[in-house]
């Protein structure tokens, strides 16, 4: 298929590379020039990239970024053609998603929200899980693209529901990781080290995919970004905002947000969100580490 891929960050670049590998004809664009994908043509604006594309796929930071890529001065809107499909794999506001979808649908263009879970490793290995909102028939036509980049697709309902479900997923990841980090900090302070705790955690009902993924990085004290703290903080804000709109109370997430607030003030934004552990360590006066650190 002819695809325009917009946004070549941690996730977007390997996703676009996997489309090329699967034989699709890709044109890529990134706001900051200089990022390229082997085998893909580079465009100088979203409008130029979208020109002639059957599908426009986005992976950019946040709601504002999606709005500007779509409707900014050189945005995709200028190249919309009847029958085109726009897919958004960024994590953004569900209500803004519905508005963007309405605006392009009035021009005969389909809109699918398809945020992902699986992080950098999933994007690189083509094993992402897509959390999708949109028309079933349209989603079916996108299958060759989904399978080039991911291993599973979950349709949550109509447009906007992919984003809603994604926020509910990241809410859990943020809270589960905070629990893990607090447990390791307390155990270390009480004299039980992380390497001794881990087999116990993983043998018990506490076991989780979040721990599976993050523990090796924590033990090595490698906090380079797989999922930057600033983006998890953005998702926590999105979840709290959606909760406020729907009159839902999320007390645990509100507290975790405060940890992210302090971490951001301390300059951790570009580290992985796993670095929130280091704040707990600072407050407790301990360091959690494995033999490999
Ligand atoms: P990233 O590495 O920070 O990349 C962000 C991308 O967005 C870059 O290409 C950046 O362009 C672009 N961008 C930012 N603001 C823009 C604007 N105003 N206009 C146009 N482009 C803009 O982030 P990422 O990790 O790839 O994440 C991308 C999306 O996927 C985010 O919504 C994130 O929440 C979601 N996500 C990430 C992960 C993960 O583990 N990393 C997992 C699941 C979902 P520049 O190069 O010019 O800055």
Short mmCIF file of C-alpha atoms and ligand atoms in Angstrom, two decimals:
data_model
loop_
_atom_site.label_atom_id
_atom_site.label_comp_id
_atom_site.label_asym_id
_atom_site.label_seq_id
_atom_site.Cartn_x
_atom_site.Cartn_y
_atom_site.Cartn_z
CA UNK A 1 0.00 0.00 0.00
CA UNK A 2 1.07 3.63 -0.45
CA UNK A 3 1.60 4.99 3.06
CA UNK A 4 2.68 8.37 4.40
CA UNK A 5 4.29 7.92 7.82
CA UNK A 6 4.49 11.07 9.94
CA UNK A 7 6.67 11.22 13.05
CA UNK A 8 9.95 9.31 13.31
CA UNK A 9 10.54 9.19 17.06
CA UNK A 10 11.34 6.18 19.28
CA UNK A 11 8.20 4.43 17.99
CA UNK A 12 7.55 5.92 14.56
CA UNK A 13 10.89 5.26 12.95
CA UNK A 14 11.00 1.49 13.54
CA UNK A 15 7.27 1.24 12.69
CA UNK A 16 7.90 2.93 9.33
CA UNK A 17 10.96 0.74 8.76
CA UNK A 18 8.81 -2.37 9.29
CA UNK A 19 6.30 -1.12 6.70
CA UNK A 20 9.12 -0.77 4.18
CA UNK A 21 10.44 -4.24 5.09
CA UNK A 22 6.99 -5.70 4.40
CA UNK A 23 7.06 -4.20 0.90
CA UNK A 24 4.85 -1.14 1.33
CA UNK A 25 5.64 2.07 -0.48
CA UNK A 26 6.38 4.60 2.27
CA UNK A 27 6.95 8.33 2.28
CA UNK A 28 8.12 9.62 5.65
CA UNK A 29 8.17 13.02 7.34
CA UNK A 30 9.55 14.24 10.65
CA UNK A 31 9.21 17.75 12.12
CA UNK A 32 12.95 18.01 12.76
CA UNK A 33 14.70 17.18 9.51
CA UNK A 34 17.50 14.63 9.36
CA UNK A 35 15.58 11.53 10.43
CA UNK A 36 15.18 9.08 7.60
CA UNK A 37 14.08 5.50 6.96
CA UNK A 38 16.04 3.33 4.56
CA UNK A 39 13.99 2.47 1.50
CA UNK A 40 11.43 5.25 2.11
CA UNK A 41 11.12 8.59 0.34
CA UNK A 42 11.45 11.65 2.63
CA UNK A 43 8.99 14.54 2.34
CA UNK A 44 9.43 18.10 3.55
CA UNK A 45 5.91 18.55 5.00
CA UNK A 46 2.94 16.45 6.12
CA UNK A 47 0.99 17.75 3.09
CA UNK A 48 3.72 16.63 0.70
CA UNK A 49 4.02 13.21 2.38
CA UNK A 50 0.24 12.68 2.24
CA UNK A 51 -0.05 13.67 -1.39
CA UNK A 52 -1.14 10.53 -3.28
CA UNK A 53 -1.07 8.28 -0.20
CA UNK A 54 -3.82 5.73 0.42
CA UNK A 55 -3.11 5.76 4.15
CA UNK A 56 -1.59 8.46 6.36
CA UNK A 57 -0.17 7.03 9.61
CA UNK A 58 0.89 9.25 12.52
CA UNK A 59 3.09 8.66 15.56
CA UNK A 60 3.77 11.99 17.24
CA UNK A 61 3.96 13.14 20.85
CA UNK A 62 0.61 14.53 21.90
CA UNK A 63 -2.79 16.01 20.99
CA UNK A 64 -1.33 19.36 19.90
CA UNK A 65 1.23 17.65 17.68
CA UNK A 66 -1.50 15.59 15.94
CA UNK A 67 -3.59 18.72 15.46
CA UNK A 68 -0.70 20.59 13.89
CA UNK A 69 0.33 17.66 11.64
CA UNK A 70 -3.26 17.35 10.39
CA UNK A 71 -4.48 20.93 10.29
CA UNK A 72 -1.36 23.15 10.51
CA UNK A 73 -0.20 25.41 7.68
CA UNK A 74 1.41 22.54 5.69
CA UNK A 75 -0.80 19.89 7.23
CA UNK A 76 -2.28 16.67 5.86
CA UNK A 77 -5.63 18.48 5.37
CA UNK A 78 -4.25 20.13 2.23
CA UNK A 79 -3.77 16.73 0.57
CA UNK A 80 -6.94 14.95 1.69
CA UNK A 81 -8.59 12.91 -1.03
CA UNK A 82 -11.82 10.94 -1.02
CA UNK A 83 -11.22 7.35 0.19
CA UNK A 84 -7.99 8.11 2.05
CA UNK A 85 -7.60 6.72 5.60
CA UNK A 86 -5.85 8.48 8.47
CA UNK A 87 -4.52 6.33 11.31
CA UNK A 88 -3.19 7.76 14.56
CA UNK A 89 -0.81 5.66 16.66
CA UNK A 90 0.04 8.54 18.98
CA UNK A 91 -1.56 8.47 22.44
CA UNK A 92 -3.85 11.50 22.62
CA UNK A 93 -7.16 12.75 23.97
CA UNK A 94 -10.20 10.58 23.05
CA UNK A 95 -12.48 13.64 22.75
CA UNK A 96 -10.02 15.51 20.49
CA UNK A 97 -9.75 12.32 18.40
CA UNK A 98 -13.49 12.37 17.77
CA UNK A 99 -13.31 16.03 16.67
CA UNK A 100 -10.39 15.38 14.30
CA UNK A 101 -12.25 12.41 12.85
CA UNK A 102 -15.42 14.45 12.22
CA UNK A 103 -13.43 17.18 10.49
CA UNK A 104 -11.75 14.81 8.00
CA UNK A 105 -14.86 12.66 7.51
CA UNK A 106 -16.64 15.70 6.12
CA UNK A 107 -14.06 15.45 3.29
CA UNK A 108 -14.72 11.72 2.63
CA UNK A 109 -11.69 10.55 4.63
CA UNK A 110 -11.77 7.69 7.16
CA UNK A 111 -10.18 8.07 10.60
CA UNK A 112 -8.93 5.28 12.85
CA UNK A 113 -7.28 5.72 16.23
CA UNK A 114 -4.71 2.97 16.77
CA UNK A 115 -2.50 3.71 19.78
CA UNK A 116 -0.06 0.97 20.67
CA UNK A 117 1.37 -0.94 23.56
CA UNK A 118 4.69 -2.78 23.43
CA UNK A 119 7.10 0.14 23.68
CA UNK A 120 10.40 0.52 21.82
CA UNK A 121 11.15 -3.23 21.78
CA UNK A 122 7.70 -4.00 20.31
CA UNK A 123 8.09 -1.28 17.65
CA UNK A 124 11.52 -2.56 16.63
CA UNK A 125 10.55 -6.22 16.51
CA UNK A 126 7.18 -5.64 14.81
CA UNK A 127 5.29 -7.09 17.77
CA UNK A 128 3.20 -4.12 18.85
CA UNK A 129 -0.35 -4.52 20.09
CA UNK A 130 -2.74 -2.07 18.41
CA UNK A 131 -5.66 -0.74 20.46
CA UNK A 132 -8.07 0.37 17.79
CA UNK A 133 -11.16 2.55 17.39
CA UNK A 134 -12.99 2.93 14.09
CA UNK A 135 -15.14 1.33 11.44
CA UNK A 136 -14.71 -2.45 11.26
CA UNK A 137 -14.55 -2.56 7.46
CA UNK A 138 -11.91 0.17 7.33
CA UNK A 139 -9.84 -1.59 10.00
CA UNK A 140 -10.01 -4.76 7.88
CA UNK A 141 -8.46 -2.92 4.90
CA UNK A 142 -5.57 -1.85 7.15
CA UNK A 143 -4.70 -5.43 8.20
CA UNK A 144 -1.60 -5.71 5.95
CA UNK A 145 -0.19 -2.59 7.63
CA UNK A 146 -1.10 -3.67 11.16
CA UNK A 147 0.50 -7.06 10.64
CA UNK A 148 3.70 -5.48 9.28
CA UNK A 149 4.13 -3.56 12.56
CA UNK A 150 2.39 -5.62 15.19
CA UNK A 151 1.23 -8.98 16.42
CA UNK A 152 -2.32 -8.26 17.60
CA UNK A 153 -5.19 -5.86 17.01
CA UNK A 154 -7.90 -5.23 19.59
CA UNK A 155 -10.90 -3.25 18.32
CA UNK A 156 -12.45 -1.33 21.22
CA UNK A 157 -15.39 0.18 19.30
CA UNK A 158 -15.90 3.31 17.23
CA UNK A 159 -13.39 6.14 16.76
CA UNK A 160 -11.98 7.48 20.05
CA UNK A 161 -12.41 4.21 21.94
CA UNK A 162 -8.90 3.03 21.05
CA UNK A 163 -7.53 6.11 22.80
CA UNK A 164 -9.92 5.64 25.74
CA UNK A 165 -8.73 2.04 26.23
CA UNK A 166 -5.08 3.05 25.81
CA UNK A 167 -5.41 5.60 28.63
CA UNK A 168 -6.96 2.92 30.82
CA UNK A 169 -3.95 0.68 30.01
CA UNK A 170 -1.32 3.31 30.80
CA UNK A 171 -3.10 4.20 34.03
CA UNK A 172 -2.42 0.61 35.10
CA UNK A 173 1.19 0.61 33.91
CA UNK A 174 1.95 3.81 35.85
CA UNK A 175 0.35 2.48 39.04
CA UNK A 176 1.81 -1.05 38.76
CA UNK A 177 5.31 0.31 38.17
CA UNK A 178 4.93 2.71 41.11
CA UNK A 179 3.96 -0.27 43.30
CA UNK A 180 6.99 -2.24 42.08
CA UNK A 181 9.34 0.71 42.67
CA UNK A 182 7.94 1.35 46.16
CA UNK A 183 8.23 -2.38 47.03
CA UNK A 184 11.89 -2.52 45.94
CA UNK A 185 12.70 0.66 47.82
CA UNK A 186 11.14 -0.61 51.05
CA UNK A 187 12.68 -4.09 50.71
CA UNK A 188 16.14 -2.59 50.07
CA UNK A 189 15.81 -0.29 53.08
CA UNK A 190 14.82 -3.29 55.21
CA UNK A 191 17.85 -5.25 54.00
CA UNK A 192 16.37 -7.49 51.24
CA UNK A 193 18.02 -6.69 47.91
CA UNK A 194 16.26 -6.48 44.55
CA UNK A 195 17.84 -9.62 43.12
CA UNK A 196 16.51 -11.64 46.08
CA UNK A 197 13.04 -10.04 45.80
CA UNK A 198 12.54 -10.57 42.07
CA UNK A 199 12.18 -14.38 41.91
CA UNK A 200 9.66 -14.13 44.75
CA UNK A 201 7.65 -11.45 42.95
CA UNK A 202 7.66 -13.40 39.68
CA UNK A 203 6.66 -16.69 41.38
CA UNK A 204 3.70 -15.09 43.11
CA UNK A 205 0.38 -13.51 42.13
CA UNK A 206 2.19 -10.14 42.06
CA UNK A 207 3.87 -11.19 38.81
CA UNK A 208 3.28 -8.76 35.95
CA UNK A 209 4.32 -7.91 32.41
CA UNK A 210 5.37 -4.48 33.62
CA UNK A 211 7.81 -6.10 36.05
CA UNK A 212 9.00 -8.57 33.36
CA UNK A 213 9.80 -5.67 31.04
CA UNK A 214 11.23 -3.19 33.53
CA UNK A 215 13.12 -5.33 36.06
CA UNK A 216 16.19 -6.00 33.85
CA UNK A 217 16.58 -2.25 33.21
CA UNK A 218 16.14 -1.44 36.90
CA UNK A 219 18.72 -4.05 37.96
CA UNK A 220 21.21 -2.60 35.46
CA UNK A 221 20.17 0.92 36.50
CA UNK A 222 19.66 1.73 32.83
CA UNK A 223 17.15 4.56 32.75
CA UNK A 224 17.64 5.63 29.12
CA UNK A 225 14.22 6.19 27.59
CA UNK A 226 12.21 3.31 26.19
CA UNK A 227 9.11 5.23 27.15
CA UNK A 228 10.16 8.73 28.25
CA UNK A 229 8.85 9.95 31.59
CA UNK A 230 7.48 13.11 29.90
CA UNK A 231 5.21 10.92 27.70
CA UNK A 232 3.94 8.80 30.61
CA UNK A 233 3.30 12.07 32.48
CA UNK A 234 1.35 13.29 29.43
CA UNK A 235 -0.73 10.08 29.46
CA UNK A 236 -1.43 10.44 33.19
CA UNK A 237 -2.69 13.96 32.50
CA UNK A 238 -4.82 12.66 29.60
CA UNK A 239 -6.35 9.98 31.84
CA UNK A 240 -7.07 12.48 34.63
CA UNK A 241 -8.57 14.91 32.09
CA UNK A 242 -10.79 12.18 30.58
CA UNK A 243 -11.80 11.13 34.11
CA UNK A 244 -12.76 14.70 34.95
CA UNK A 245 -14.85 15.00 31.77
CA UNK A 246 -16.62 11.72 32.69
CA UNK A 247 -16.88 12.59 36.43
CA UNK A 248 -14.72 9.65 37.52
CA UNK A 249 -12.42 9.83 40.56
CA UNK A 250 -8.91 8.26 40.24
CA UNK A 251 -7.24 8.78 43.64
CA UNK A 252 -4.25 6.44 43.11
CA UNK A 253 -3.41 8.02 39.76
CA UNK A 254 -3.67 11.51 41.28
CA UNK A 255 -0.98 10.58 43.82
CA UNK A 256 1.26 8.96 41.18
CA UNK A 257 0.90 12.16 39.13
CA UNK A 258 2.51 14.05 42.00
CA UNK A 259 5.56 11.77 41.83
CA UNK A 260 5.84 12.54 38.09
CA UNK A 261 5.45 16.25 38.83
CA UNK A 262 8.45 16.18 41.20
CA UNK A 263 10.44 13.99 38.78
CA UNK A 264 9.80 16.51 35.99
CA UNK A 265 10.82 19.42 38.21
CA UNK A 266 14.02 17.50 39.00
CA UNK A 267 14.79 17.24 35.26
CA UNK A 268 14.00 13.54 34.64
CA UNK A 269 11.62 14.17 31.70
CA UNK A 270 13.78 12.57 29.03
CA UNK A 271 14.73 9.52 31.09
CA UNK A 272 12.52 6.43 31.10
CA UNK A 273 9.52 6.60 33.44
CA UNK A 274 11.28 3.81 35.39
CA UNK A 275 13.51 6.61 36.72
CA UNK A 276 10.68 7.60 39.11
CA UNK A 277 12.29 4.89 41.28
CA UNK A 278 15.28 7.16 41.86
CA UNK A 279 13.08 9.73 43.60
CA UNK A 280 11.83 7.09 46.05
CA UNK A 281 15.44 6.04 46.61
CA UNK A 282 16.48 9.61 47.30
CA UNK A 283 13.70 10.03 49.86
CA UNK A 284 14.58 6.68 51.50
CA UNK A 285 18.36 7.12 51.33
CA UNK A 286 18.95 3.77 49.55
CA UNK A 287 19.86 2.52 46.07
CA UNK A 288 18.10 -0.46 44.48
CA UNK A 289 20.44 -2.43 42.26
CA UNK A 290 21.36 -5.85 40.98
CA UNK A 291 24.74 -7.53 40.69
CA UNK A 292 24.91 -6.43 37.02
CA UNK A 293 24.64 -2.69 37.83
P1 LIG B 1 9.32 10.55 20.76
O1 LIG B 1 10.49 9.66 20.54
O2 LIG B 1 9.42 11.68 21.71
O3 LIG B 1 8.89 11.11 19.31
C1 LIG B 1 7.90 12.08 19.21
C2 LIG B 1 7.69 12.40 17.74
O4 LIG B 1 6.68 13.43 17.68
C3 LIG B 1 8.93 12.98 17.07
O5 LIG B 1 8.96 12.55 15.73
C4 LIG B 1 8.68 14.48 17.17
O6 LIG B 1 9.36 15.22 16.19
C5 LIG B 1 7.18 14.51 16.92
N1 LIG B 1 6.56 15.76 17.35
C6 LIG B 1 6.50 16.27 18.60
N2 LIG B 1 5.82 17.44 18.61
C7 LIG B 1 5.46 17.66 17.33
C8 LIG B 1 4.72 18.69 16.70
N3 LIG B 1 4.22 19.74 17.38
N4 LIG B 1 4.50 18.59 15.36
C9 LIG B 1 4.98 17.53 14.67
N5 LIG B 1 5.69 16.54 15.20
C10 LIG B 1 5.91 16.59 16.52
O7 LIG B 1 8.03 9.73 21.19
P2 LIG B 1 7.66 8.19 20.94
O8 LIG B 1 8.14 7.40 22.10
O9 LIG B 1 8.03 7.79 19.56
O10 LIG B 1 6.07 8.27 21.10
C11 LIG B 1 5.20 8.64 20.03
C12 LIG B 1 3.75 8.44 20.52
O11 LIG B 1 3.57 7.05 20.84
C13 LIG B 1 3.43 9.23 21.79
O12 LIG B 1 2.10 9.68 21.74
C14 LIG B 1 3.60 8.20 22.89
O13 LIG B 1 2.83 8.52 24.04
C15 LIG B 1 3.14 6.94 22.20
N6 LIG B 1 3.71 5.69 22.76
C16 LIG B 1 5.05 5.59 23.05
C17 LIG B 1 5.54 4.39 23.57
C18 LIG B 1 6.98 4.23 23.96
O14 LIG B 1 7.28 3.23 24.69
N7 LIG B 1 7.93 5.08 23.54
C19 LIG B 1 4.67 3.29 23.76
C20 LIG B 1 3.35 3.41 23.41
C21 LIG B 1 2.87 4.62 22.90
P3 LIG B 1 10.83 15.84 16.47
O15 LIG B 1 11.81 14.77 16.07
O16 LIG B 1 10.86 17.02 15.62
O17 LIG B 1 10.89 16.19 17.94
#
